[in-house]
Short mmCIF file of C-alpha atoms and ligand atoms in Angstrom, two decimals:
data_model
loop_
_atom_site.label_atom_id
_atom_site.label_comp_id
_atom_site.label_asym_id
_atom_site.label_seq_id
_atom_site.Cartn_x
_atom_site.Cartn_y
_atom_site.Cartn_z
CA UNK A 10 -0.06 0.34 0.11
CA UNK A 11 1.18 3.86 -0.61
CA UNK A 12 1.56 5.43 2.16
CA UNK A 13 2.65 8.78 3.72
CA UNK A 14 2.97 7.71 6.82
CA UNK A 15 6.62 5.69 7.26
CA UNK A 16 7.61 3.62 10.02
CA UNK A 17 10.99 5.05 11.80
CA UNK A 18 12.56 3.49 14.44
CA UNK A 19 9.36 2.67 16.82
CA UNK A 20 8.32 5.81 15.60
CA UNK A 21 5.84 6.48 12.69
CA UNK A 22 5.60 9.79 10.81
CA UNK A 23 4.08 12.19 8.28
CA UNK A 24 7.46 14.30 6.35
CA UNK A 25 9.32 14.71 9.59
CA UNK A 26 6.90 14.79 12.03
CA UNK A 27 6.04 12.06 14.39
CA UNK A 28 2.41 11.28 14.07
CA UNK A 29 1.57 11.46 17.67
CA UNK A 30 2.48 14.70 17.56
CA UNK A 31 0.62 15.77 14.94
CA UNK A 32 -2.31 14.62 17.00
CA UNK A 33 -1.27 15.65 20.70
CA UNK A 34 -1.22 19.16 19.23
CA UNK A 35 -3.88 18.99 17.49
CA UNK A 36 -6.80 17.09 19.35
CA UNK A 37 -8.80 14.33 17.90
CA UNK A 38 -10.08 13.69 15.12
CA UNK A 39 -7.66 15.04 13.02
CA UNK A 40 -7.77 15.05 9.52
CA UNK A 41 -3.39 15.55 8.21
CA UNK A 42 -2.01 16.11 4.65
CA UNK A 43 1.45 15.84 3.52
CA UNK A 44 2.38 18.26 1.09
CA UNK A 45 5.30 16.71 0.02
CA UNK A 46 2.71 13.53 -1.37
CA UNK A 47 0.82 15.96 -2.69
CA UNK A 48 3.32 17.26 -5.07
CA UNK A 49 5.36 14.37 -6.09
CA UNK A 50 1.70 12.72 -6.86
CA UNK A 51 1.06 15.82 -9.32
CA UNK A 52 4.44 16.20 -10.70
CA UNK A 53 3.88 12.60 -11.53
CA UNK A 54 0.80 13.40 -13.97
CA UNK A 55 3.44 16.57 -15.49
CA UNK A 56 5.74 13.92 -16.60
CA UNK A 57 3.82 10.93 -17.77
CA UNK A 58 1.64 14.02 -19.95
CA UNK A 59 5.32 16.25 -20.64
CA UNK A 60 5.47 14.58 -24.37
CA UNK A 61 2.46 16.49 -25.05
CA UNK A 62 0.72 19.82 -24.98
CA UNK A 63 -1.93 19.16 -21.74
CA UNK A 64 -3.29 20.81 -18.85
CA UNK A 65 -4.27 18.74 -15.23
CA UNK A 66 -7.24 20.20 -14.02
CA UNK A 67 -7.21 18.69 -10.31
CA UNK A 68 -10.40 18.23 -9.51
CA UNK A 69 -11.40 20.40 -6.58
CA UNK A 70 -14.37 17.86 -5.00
CA UNK A 71 -11.85 15.22 -4.16
CA UNK A 72 -10.13 18.15 -0.87
CA UNK A 73 -10.88 21.43 -1.46
CA UNK A 74 -8.89 22.96 1.21
CA UNK A 75 -7.59 26.17 0.36
CA UNK A 76 -4.24 25.10 1.16
CA UNK A 77 -4.13 21.76 -0.90
CA UNK A 78 -5.46 24.04 -3.62
CA UNK A 79 -2.47 26.57 -3.25
CA UNK A 80 0.34 24.09 -3.72
CA UNK A 81 -1.16 22.72 -6.73
CA UNK A 82 -1.50 25.79 -7.87
CA UNK A 83 2.09 27.40 -7.56
CA UNK A 84 2.59 24.06 -9.28
CA UNK A 85 0.77 25.47 -12.60
CA UNK A 86 -1.84 22.95 -11.81
CA UNK A 87 -5.17 23.27 -13.93
CA UNK A 88 -8.46 23.54 -11.18
CA UNK A 89 -11.62 21.20 -12.44
CA UNK A 90 -14.90 22.86 -10.15
CA UNK A 91 -18.09 21.33 -10.08
CA UNK A 92 -19.80 24.54 -7.83
CA UNK A 93 -19.46 28.17 -7.56
CA UNK A 94 -18.11 28.04 -4.12
CA UNK A 95 -14.91 26.07 -5.46
CA UNK A 96 -14.10 28.36 -7.99
CA UNK A 97 -13.71 30.77 -5.19
CA UNK A 98 -12.27 28.70 -3.15
CA UNK A 99 -9.78 28.61 -6.43
CA UNK A 100 -9.63 32.32 -6.69
CA UNK A 101 -8.73 32.38 -2.53
CA UNK A 102 -5.71 30.24 -3.09
CA UNK A 103 -3.89 31.91 -6.29
CA UNK A 104 -5.07 29.27 -8.87
CA UNK A 105 -5.58 30.54 -12.15
CA UNK A 106 -8.79 30.82 -14.05
CA UNK A 107 -8.08 30.34 -17.26
CA UNK A 108 -6.82 26.77 -16.62
CA UNK A 109 -9.96 26.83 -14.44
CA UNK A 110 -12.66 24.00 -16.73
CA UNK A 111 -16.08 23.61 -14.61
CA UNK A 112 -18.24 20.39 -14.87
CA UNK A 113 -21.25 20.11 -13.17
CA UNK A 114 -24.94 18.11 -14.24
CA UNK A 115 -27.06 22.31 -13.25
CA UNK A 116 -24.94 24.99 -13.17
CA UNK A 117 -27.36 28.00 -12.27
CA UNK A 118 -26.93 31.43 -14.21
CA UNK A 119 -25.39 32.95 -11.36
CA UNK A 120 -22.34 30.22 -10.95
CA UNK A 121 -22.49 31.28 -14.87
CA UNK A 122 -22.23 34.49 -14.70
CA UNK A 123 -19.17 34.23 -11.97
CA UNK A 124 -17.61 31.90 -14.31
CA UNK A 125 -17.53 34.47 -17.20
CA UNK A 126 -16.71 37.57 -15.57
CA UNK A 127 -13.44 35.55 -13.99
CA UNK A 128 -12.51 34.27 -17.85
CA UNK A 129 -12.17 30.32 -17.32
CA UNK A 130 -10.94 28.08 -19.81
CA UNK A 131 -14.09 25.93 -20.19
CA UNK A 132 -17.69 25.02 -19.64
CA UNK A 133 -17.98 21.02 -19.69
CA UNK A 134 -22.11 20.97 -21.04
CA UNK A 135 -24.21 18.38 -19.16
CA UNK A 136 -27.31 18.93 -21.48
CA UNK A 137 -28.75 21.44 -23.88
CA UNK A 138 -30.58 23.21 -21.96
CA UNK A 139 -27.47 24.19 -19.75
CA UNK A 140 -26.15 24.76 -23.19
CA UNK A 141 -28.93 27.50 -23.68
CA UNK A 142 -29.19 28.80 -20.98
CA UNK A 143 -25.04 29.29 -21.10
CA UNK A 144 -25.83 31.20 -24.58
CA UNK A 145 -28.11 33.59 -22.97
CA UNK A 146 -25.85 34.14 -19.86
CA UNK A 147 -22.97 34.99 -21.41
CA UNK A 148 -25.46 37.07 -23.92
CA UNK A 149 -26.19 39.01 -21.35
CA UNK A 150 -22.53 39.91 -20.11
CA UNK A 151 -21.98 40.27 -23.20
CA UNK A 152 -19.02 37.48 -22.97
CA UNK A 153 -18.37 34.44 -25.16
CA UNK A 154 -18.43 31.29 -23.68
CA UNK A 155 -16.26 28.19 -24.42
CA UNK A 156 -17.26 25.07 -24.50
CA UNK A 157 -17.15 21.85 -24.35
CA UNK A 158 -19.56 19.20 -24.00
CA UNK A 159 -19.35 16.51 -21.89
CA UNK A 160 -19.94 13.32 -23.70
CA UNK A 161 -21.45 10.13 -21.84
CA UNK A 162 -19.52 7.21 -23.78
CA UNK A 163 -21.63 3.88 -22.60
CA UNK A 164 -18.34 2.53 -21.31
CA UNK A 165 -18.51 0.66 -18.05
CA UNK A 166 -15.94 1.78 -15.35
CA UNK A 167 -16.48 -1.40 -13.63
CA UNK A 168 -15.45 0.76 -10.12
CA UNK A 169 -18.83 1.13 -7.69
CA UNK A 170 -21.70 1.89 -9.20
CA UNK A 171 -22.70 5.29 -7.49
CA UNK A 172 -18.92 6.60 -8.28
CA UNK A 173 -19.54 4.70 -11.56
CA UNK A 174 -20.80 7.83 -14.23
CA UNK A 175 -19.94 6.86 -17.54
CA UNK A 176 -23.47 4.95 -19.37
CA UNK A 177 -26.16 5.38 -20.63
CA UNK A 178 -28.62 5.11 -17.61
CA UNK A 179 -26.14 8.22 -15.38
CA UNK A 180 -27.27 11.11 -15.24
CA UNK A 181 -24.14 12.91 -15.60
CA UNK A 182 -22.83 14.31 -19.79
CA UNK A 183 -24.58 14.33 -22.87
CA UNK A 184 -25.60 11.10 -25.13
CA UNK A 185 -22.59 10.54 -27.15
CA UNK A 186 -25.35 9.07 -30.48
CA UNK A 187 -27.00 12.64 -29.96
CA UNK A 188 -23.49 15.07 -29.39
CA UNK A 189 -22.94 15.26 -33.07
CA UNK A 190 -26.25 17.65 -33.37
CA UNK A 191 -25.67 18.67 -30.12
CA UNK A 192 -22.57 20.47 -31.09
CA UNK A 193 -23.94 21.30 -34.53
CA UNK A 194 -26.57 24.07 -32.56
CA UNK A 195 -23.71 24.85 -30.41
CA UNK A 196 -21.64 25.76 -33.32
CA UNK A 197 -24.57 28.02 -34.60
CA UNK A 198 -24.85 30.04 -30.90
CA UNK A 199 -24.34 33.64 -31.20
CA UNK A 200 -22.52 33.80 -27.41
CA UNK A 201 -20.80 30.82 -27.24
CA UNK A 202 -17.42 28.77 -28.53
CA UNK A 203 -17.05 25.48 -29.21
CA UNK A 204 -13.46 24.25 -27.88
CA UNK A 205 -13.25 20.78 -26.96
CA UNK A 206 -14.90 17.49 -25.98
CA UNK A 207 -14.64 15.36 -22.47
CA UNK A 208 -15.55 13.28 -20.59
CA UNK A 209 -15.57 11.03 -17.09
CA UNK A 210 -16.56 7.83 -16.84
CA UNK A 211 -16.40 6.82 -12.84
CA UNK A 212 -14.10 7.10 -9.92
CA UNK A 213 -11.03 4.58 -8.45
CA UNK A 214 -10.82 2.74 -11.74
CA UNK A 215 -8.36 -0.33 -11.94
CA UNK A 216 -8.49 -1.18 -15.37
CA UNK A 217 -7.21 1.56 -18.77
CA UNK A 218 -9.26 -0.32 -21.25
CA UNK A 219 -12.57 1.72 -20.29
CA UNK A 220 -9.95 4.80 -20.09
CA UNK A 221 -9.38 3.45 -23.57
CA UNK A 222 -12.56 2.50 -25.15
CA UNK A 223 -13.77 5.99 -23.66
CA UNK A 224 -11.05 7.78 -25.69
CA UNK A 225 -11.71 5.76 -29.21
CA UNK A 226 -15.62 6.98 -28.71
CA UNK A 227 -14.05 10.37 -28.22
CA UNK A 228 -11.79 10.56 -31.15
CA UNK A 229 -14.76 9.35 -33.32
CA UNK A 230 -17.04 12.32 -32.83
CA UNK A 231 -14.01 14.54 -32.72
CA UNK A 232 -13.43 13.24 -36.31
CA UNK A 233 -16.41 13.56 -37.67
CA UNK A 234 -16.74 17.27 -36.09
CA UNK A 235 -13.91 18.12 -38.03
CA UNK A 236 -15.25 16.67 -41.22
CA UNK A 237 -18.47 19.25 -40.42
CA UNK A 238 -16.34 22.07 -40.39
CA UNK A 239 -16.31 21.99 -36.35
CA UNK A 240 -12.69 21.94 -35.02
CA UNK A 241 -12.19 21.13 -31.41
CA UNK A 242 -9.08 22.34 -29.52
CA UNK A 243 -9.01 19.95 -26.75
CA UNK A 244 -9.61 16.13 -25.35
CA UNK A 245 -10.75 15.93 -21.75
CA UNK A 246 -10.83 12.79 -20.76
CA UNK A 247 -11.68 13.08 -17.14
CA UNK A 248 -9.91 12.24 -13.83
CA UNK A 249 -11.27 8.64 -12.13
CA UNK A 250 -7.51 6.71 -11.68
CA UNK A 251 -8.35 4.19 -8.89
CA UNK A 252 -5.83 4.60 -5.90
CA UNK A 253 -4.61 1.53 -3.22
CA UNK A 254 -6.59 1.73 -0.27
CA UNK A 255 -6.24 -1.94 0.78
CA UNK A 256 -4.58 -4.73 -2.74
CA UNK A 257 -6.22 -3.19 -5.50
CA UNK A 258 -2.94 -2.94 -8.22
CA UNK A 259 -3.97 0.17 -9.94
CA UNK A 260 -2.50 0.77 -13.54
CA UNK A 261 0.70 3.32 -13.24
CA UNK A 262 0.44 6.53 -15.04
CA UNK A 263 2.96 5.60 -17.40
CA UNK A 264 0.71 2.28 -18.60
CA UNK A 265 -2.11 5.23 -19.11
CA UNK A 266 0.55 7.05 -21.18
CA UNK A 267 1.58 4.52 -23.14
CA UNK A 268 -1.59 3.17 -23.77
CA UNK A 269 -3.35 6.63 -25.03
CA UNK A 270 -0.72 7.38 -27.60
CA UNK A 271 -0.76 5.31 -30.62
CA UNK A 272 -4.75 6.64 -30.32
CA UNK A 273 -3.19 10.10 -30.01
CA UNK A 274 -0.53 9.95 -31.76
CA UNK A 275 -0.14 12.77 -35.03
CA UNK A 276 -3.31 14.80 -33.13
CA UNK A 277 -2.48 18.03 -32.04
CA UNK A 278 -5.17 18.94 -29.25
CA UNK A 279 -4.32 19.50 -25.60
CA UNK A 280 -4.71 16.57 -24.11
CA UNK A 281 -6.60 17.47 -19.98
CA UNK A 282 -7.01 15.41 -16.74
CA UNK A 283 -9.23 16.08 -14.03
CA UNK A 284 -7.54 14.00 -11.21
CA UNK A 285 -8.68 14.04 -8.28
CA UNK A 286 -8.60 10.92 -5.59
CA UNK A 287 -4.85 9.93 -7.42
CA UNK A 288 -3.92 13.26 -6.37
CA UNK A 289 -5.25 13.81 -2.54
CA UNK A 290 -5.82 10.57 -1.10
CA UNK A 291 -2.63 8.39 -0.39
CA UNK A 292 -1.57 11.96 0.38
CA UNK A 293 -3.14 12.53 3.92
CA UNK A 294 -5.25 10.32 7.10
CA UNK A 295 -7.47 10.94 9.51
CA UNK A 296 -6.40 10.90 12.94
CA UNK A 297 -8.32 9.69 15.88
CA UNK A 298 -8.76 8.25 19.50
CA UNK A 299 -10.19 5.01 20.85
CA UNK A 300 -12.96 6.28 23.12
CA UNK A 301 -14.15 2.95 24.29
CA UNK A 302 -13.73 -0.72 23.82
CA UNK A 303 -16.81 -3.63 24.60
CA UNK A 304 -17.67 -6.69 24.05
CA UNK A 305 -21.22 -6.54 22.09
CA UNK A 306 -22.33 -10.37 21.95
CA UNK A 307 -18.56 -12.16 19.84
CA UNK A 308 -18.39 -8.65 18.88
CA UNK A 309 -15.25 -6.66 19.77
CA UNK A 310 -16.34 -2.98 19.55
CA UNK A 311 -13.15 0.19 19.18
CA UNK A 312 -15.53 3.08 20.17
CA UNK A 313 -13.34 6.23 18.80
CA UNK A 314 -13.99 10.14 18.46
CA UNK A 315 -14.11 10.12 14.49
CA UNK A 316 -17.70 8.78 13.12
CA UNK A 317 -18.92 8.89 9.63
CA UNK A 318 -19.59 12.16 9.29
CA UNK A 319 -16.26 12.61 9.85
CA UNK A 320 -15.15 9.90 7.10
CA UNK A 321 -18.42 8.45 5.15
CA UNK A 322 -16.56 6.40 2.42
CA UNK A 323 -16.86 2.70 4.53
CA UNK A 324 -20.97 3.38 4.87
CA UNK A 325 -21.05 5.38 1.76
CA UNK A 326 -19.61 2.73 -0.65
CA UNK A 327 -18.51 -0.10 2.01
CA UNK A 328 -15.28 1.38 1.15
CA UNK A 329 -12.06 -0.51 3.26
CA UNK A 330 -9.83 1.33 4.30
CA UNK A 331 -6.48 0.66 6.12
CA UNK A 332 -6.33 1.36 10.20
CA UNK A 333 -3.50 1.22 12.30
CA UNK A 334 -2.84 2.26 15.85
CA UNK A 335 -0.38 5.19 16.20
CA UNK A 336 2.34 3.40 18.24
CA UNK A 337 4.21 0.86 16.86
CA UNK A 338 4.86 -1.67 19.47
CA UNK A 339 1.54 -3.47 19.61
CA UNK A 340 0.96 -7.34 18.87
CA UNK A 341 -2.40 -7.83 18.22
CA UNK A 342 -4.53 -9.07 20.96
CA UNK A 343 -8.28 -8.76 19.43
CA UNK A 344 -10.14 -8.35 15.93
CA UNK A 345 -11.99 -5.11 16.36
CA UNK A 346 -15.72 -3.29 14.50
CA UNK A 347 -13.78 0.70 14.45
CA UNK A 348 -17.35 2.69 14.75
CA UNK A 349 -17.61 5.82 15.66
CA UNK A 350 -20.30 7.73 18.50
CA UNK A 351 -23.12 8.58 15.37
CA UNK A 352 -26.76 7.21 16.30
CA UNK A 353 -26.48 5.02 12.98
CA UNK A 354 -25.29 1.01 12.72
CA UNK A 355 -23.71 2.09 9.40
CA UNK A 356 -21.48 4.25 11.35
CA UNK A 357 -18.04 2.33 11.08
CA UNK A 358 -15.13 3.35 10.15
CA UNK A 359 -13.46 -0.30 9.60
CA UNK A 360 -14.38 -3.88 10.40
CA UNK A 361 -13.48 -7.03 11.80
CA UNK A 362 -9.56 -5.33 11.74
CA UNK A 363 -6.39 -6.93 14.18
CA UNK A 364 -5.36 -4.90 16.73
CA UNK A 365 -3.86 -3.73 19.91
CA UNK A 366 -5.97 -0.96 21.64
CA UNK A 367 -6.77 0.31 24.56
CA UNK A 368 -8.89 3.00 25.88
CA UNK A 369 -7.10 6.43 25.00
CA UNK A 370 -5.00 4.90 22.13
CA UNK A 371 -4.66 7.06 19.01
CA UNK A 372 -5.35 5.11 15.42
CA UNK A 373 -4.84 6.61 11.71
CA UNK A 374 -7.08 5.67 9.11
CA UNK A 375 -4.95 5.50 5.54
CA UNK A 376 -5.81 6.66 2.38
CA UNK A 377 -8.40 9.96 3.97
CA UNK A 378 -6.67 12.81 2.11
CA UNK A 379 -9.75 12.38 -0.76
CA UNK A 380 -13.32 12.18 -0.36
CA UNK A 381 -12.44 12.51 3.29
CA UNK A 382 -13.24 16.36 5.10
CA UNK A 383 -15.09 17.26 1.25
CA UNK A 384 -17.52 14.56 2.46
CA UNK A 385 -18.03 15.79 6.02
CA UNK A 386 -20.59 17.14 7.73
CA UNK A 387 -22.66 18.27 11.23
CA UNK A 388 -24.67 15.23 11.53
CA UNK A 389 -25.61 14.16 15.09
CA UNK A 390 -24.34 18.42 15.72
CA UNK A 391 -20.82 17.12 15.69
CA UNK A 392 -18.15 20.22 14.91
CA UNK A 393 -16.52 19.45 11.72
CA UNK A 394 -12.72 18.50 12.63
CA UNK A 395 -9.35 20.29 12.30
CA UNK A 396 -7.04 20.06 9.22
CA UNK A 397 -3.47 20.18 8.97
CA UNK A 398 -0.72 19.88 6.37
CA UNK A 399 2.62 18.72 6.91
CA UNK A 400 5.77 20.18 5.69
CA UNK A 401 9.11 18.86 6.66
CA UNK A 402 9.12 19.51 9.57
CA UNK A 403 6.37 22.12 10.05
CA UNK A 404 2.29 21.78 10.68
CA UNK A 405 0.24 23.54 9.30
CA UNK A 406 -2.98 24.24 10.51
CA UNK A 407 -4.80 24.97 7.71
CA UNK A 408 -8.40 24.76 9.02
CA UNK A 409 -9.41 25.21 12.28
CA UNK A 410 -11.31 22.40 14.35
CA UNK A 411 -15.19 24.13 13.75
CA UNK A 412 -16.17 25.38 17.64
CA UNK A 413 -19.92 24.60 19.14
CA UNK A 414 -20.85 28.49 18.18
CA UNK A 415 -19.96 27.40 14.65
CA UNK A 416 -22.43 24.53 15.46
CA UNK A 417 -25.26 26.93 14.85
CA UNK A 418 -24.28 29.79 12.68
CA UNK A 419 -26.80 31.37 11.12
CA UNK A 420 -30.02 29.97 13.17
CA UNK A 421 -32.37 31.71 14.53
CA UNK A 422 -34.96 31.28 17.43
CA UNK A 423 -37.87 32.12 16.28
CA UNK A 424 -40.35 34.93 18.24
CA UNK A 425 -42.24 33.34 20.86
CA UNK A 426 -46.09 34.10 19.85
C1 LIG B 529 -15.07 13.73 -9.56
C2 LIG B 529 -14.60 14.15 -11.35
C3 LIG B 529 -13.30 14.11 -11.21
C4 LIG B 529 -12.64 13.66 -9.92
O1 LIG B 529 -12.46 12.03 -10.12
P1 LIG B 529 -11.12 11.63 -9.22
O2 LIG B 529 -12.02 9.81 -9.22
O3 LIG B 529 -11.10 11.65 -7.84
O4 LIG B 529 -10.01 11.04 -9.97
C5 LIG B 529 -13.17 14.20 -12.28
N1 LIG B 529 -13.66 14.75 -13.03
C6 LIG B 529 -15.41 15.27 -12.82
C7 LIG B 529 -16.18 15.82 -13.92
C8 LIG B 529 -15.95 14.51 -11.88
O5 LIG B 529 -17.09 14.82 -11.20
#
């Protein structure tokens, strides 16, 4: 398993900092991200794509902390956003709006206006009504909207059904069989400039065949459009490359690019990718503390202070995530379900794990840097946890733990009659 945590002597460390120091200093639970791991993951994309004109648009929804975005913006990343909120984060982090692609199935006119105002690279348009609204909105503000149609290539990403997005029956994108007609309409619209094509077939893919199939479908469309006089400047293959959580064998970026290369030979279009998980997942962990150890029937439970509201993946997708003790010297003493205190049976982080733990011990969940904090909520009125960024020997607090005042911000009692 790839991990941002190393064991040195009898200590587990992230970069130069012992996990114990992080959690004792910042409190529990808390997310910790390795700046070096995030950077390295991004740089491997840059290296793999170096031989062709490219733009790597980090998918903000996987981890949208502004310090994470800042780290990537500094390295020249573009960004894939799905809301106006994500756009503001990118701008706040110093990201370049001209490298932003905007995905999402139902952008509002307000969101479109803001994106037009700052001059994003491209709208990934997902329906004909969105296209009409964008044309109208752009006309109102005297702008030309750069557009790529998000097509649905009808390939099976063979991943969890909740994160498979490229099948005909999914809500995403425009059916590829309709795309040619929609491009022709778009080309006629006064305030639309057709610039590219894109797809995003799913997340956590562990096989590159679906990507290659999707690209083949895109290229048939691109060539047909070129014959009709509609020339596209970029091909966006989306994100979705998987990571190793347990024992998945994930194709390397190099093998992915090698498989794409013959298809793209002689082509001049810019290649855009939208990786999220493969940049942040293994760069982060969630630290927590064992509160209660109990036995119900034959089952041992370790109740920790983190829960499904802090990390939803196990509850939502039945995802397996590695969990370990921060201390190294233990031999396993029992098999535990690691669960949170939320009032839901689905509130678990890990099941049937061999651990040696006592109440008060610290644990960390690996590969928690993507779809962790960003999916967290205040369910059960639990304040969202702190996030820290580790940079060599430094611990930067990049989001303060929420307070009880934060929990009720904006709420009001009504006047009693
Ligand atoms: C979520 C998403 C991504 C990123 O997917 P990962 O699996 O995290 O790489 C890219 N593009 C779009 C349109 C998305 O919705």
